[in-house]
């Protein structure tokens, strides 16, 4: 045999070993410090002071819990719930929580809404009960949205619940009620703050720099206050971090993340907070994820067929029920509103791609939820009660996507979440090499026949008497990937 044929695999093996070594070294040093780069990586990567802190997924218990929870609810609640999308008799179709911007309302006038903040129907225990029945494992609450109004009595600003007729600490009441139901609480926090005179969209002068430095100190104080006063918080989800001012202060984003992680051991932080030395957000200039999970999927999801790269890092998507309303808007007829099946499909889709899904709710100013949201929580909960085992703790299965729906997987359990039943009533399953399907059961029902149609191809019968709507089949498999199937692997 010629040297040429001998060398290719040898060189390939050597390169593979070198890459594996580089990754191993990088992984070891990344856990130690932000700024360290490995000797090998330094040759090919830009040196960064404020880049990613690690390569690959965080694998500690808190991160696993975040990942296994899979389904969360978002709550956007603030002064914007009072006008509900209408200002001076005009209804604005844009996102209700941005009404101040659409209607060009001056900050003082907007914050004057605080005088009307008195949610007499706010019952935190009922909120927690609704979330538990919906099957969500965590809730993300807007501690402060862009308007600057704080749901907790912050001592660093006068724009808080404490200075409203309601007076009480809404955030504290919610944390307590959700935690009592075993539901994790995540804090949404907008760095962008329309109420603060020192906020700057960009830094163009020394005055801007001085003002923004004061603003960052204020923001850091508020974050420390939140982390200290509500130590059971599990996650900080940053928003409003896209302005040039923030991108020019990457050092602060790294410092804020570090501070929160020191104050709340195990806490997770989304990728939106971080900017690197070059102002790159989410992923640093070397393409590595910053923060603990990617949070760029807002009202959209990765492509189910091609985007398998997303399984390399943790990610979380969030969705609205109308097209783009997060806070309460009085008129939902202005855009399409998703049905429960569409919401369930997005939840399953996210998990099938290794991500989490967060469904948004925008409570009314009186503290109650609109009937459509109550119904949605109920319908999603009904489905989750029966089929939740294909969501919690599940991940990307790695099997070829089929038109009937989505796979999810937990260990050796592979789930088929079926959204489109074919006329044939046979669901095609193409397994990876060395994986056989030996049986199938409708969750909450009976076994259903499986036929081997070709090598690595099976037909699973649509079970009789499936309930209306999407259903889930659990497959029994035999995975002999470790063994060599010499006869089947013969030349073809
Ligand atoms: O501008 C906000 C918007 O109001 C809402 O809070 C969403 C939630 O993901 N985030 C921002 C836009 O990215």
mmCIF file of C-alpha atoms in Angstrom, residues 12 17 36 58 91 169 226 229 252 260 277 306 328 357 377 387 412 415 455 465 482 484:
data_model
loop_
_atom_site.group_PDB
_atom_site.id
_atom_site.type_symbol
_atom_site.label_atom_id
_atom_site.label_comp_id
_atom_site.label_asym_id
_atom_site.label_seq_id
_atom_site.Cartn_x
_atom_site.Cartn_y
_atom_site.Cartn_z
ATOM 1 C CA UNK A 12 -6.344 13.049 10.312
ATOM 2 C CA UNK A 17 -5.997 14.580 18.754
ATOM 3 C CA UNK A 36 -7.179 33.317 29.937
ATOM 4 C CA UNK A 58 -22.416 24.537 31.931
ATOM 5 C CA UNK A 91 -55.143 52.943 20.280
ATOM 6 C CA UNK A 169 -43.721 44.594 47.478
ATOM 7 C CA UNK A 226 -32.415 42.209 43.933
ATOM 8 C CA UNK A 229 -33.231 40.734 49.005
ATOM 9 C CA UNK A 252 -19.370 46.307 33.140
ATOM 10 C CA UNK A 260 -24.583 38.172 40.542
ATOM 11 C CA UNK A 277 -14.239 43.920 23.910
ATOM 12 C CA UNK A 306 -31.025 22.502 9.534
ATOM 13 C CA UNK A 328 -51.404 43.987 28.582
ATOM 14 C CA UNK A 357 -39.719 27.682 25.855
ATOM 15 C CA UNK A 377 -52.908 28.270 30.665
ATOM 16 C CA UNK A 387 -47.775 14.351 27.885
ATOM 17 C CA UNK A 412 -33.316 5.584 26.155
ATOM 18 C CA UNK A 415 -40.884 10.344 22.188
ATOM 19 C CA UNK A 455 -33.267 -1.117 7.090
ATOM 20 C CA UNK A 465 -58.818 6.321 19.822
ATOM 21 C CA UNK A 482 -21.433 -0.011 20.651
ATOM 22 C CA UNK A 484 -20.308 -4.068 15.301
#
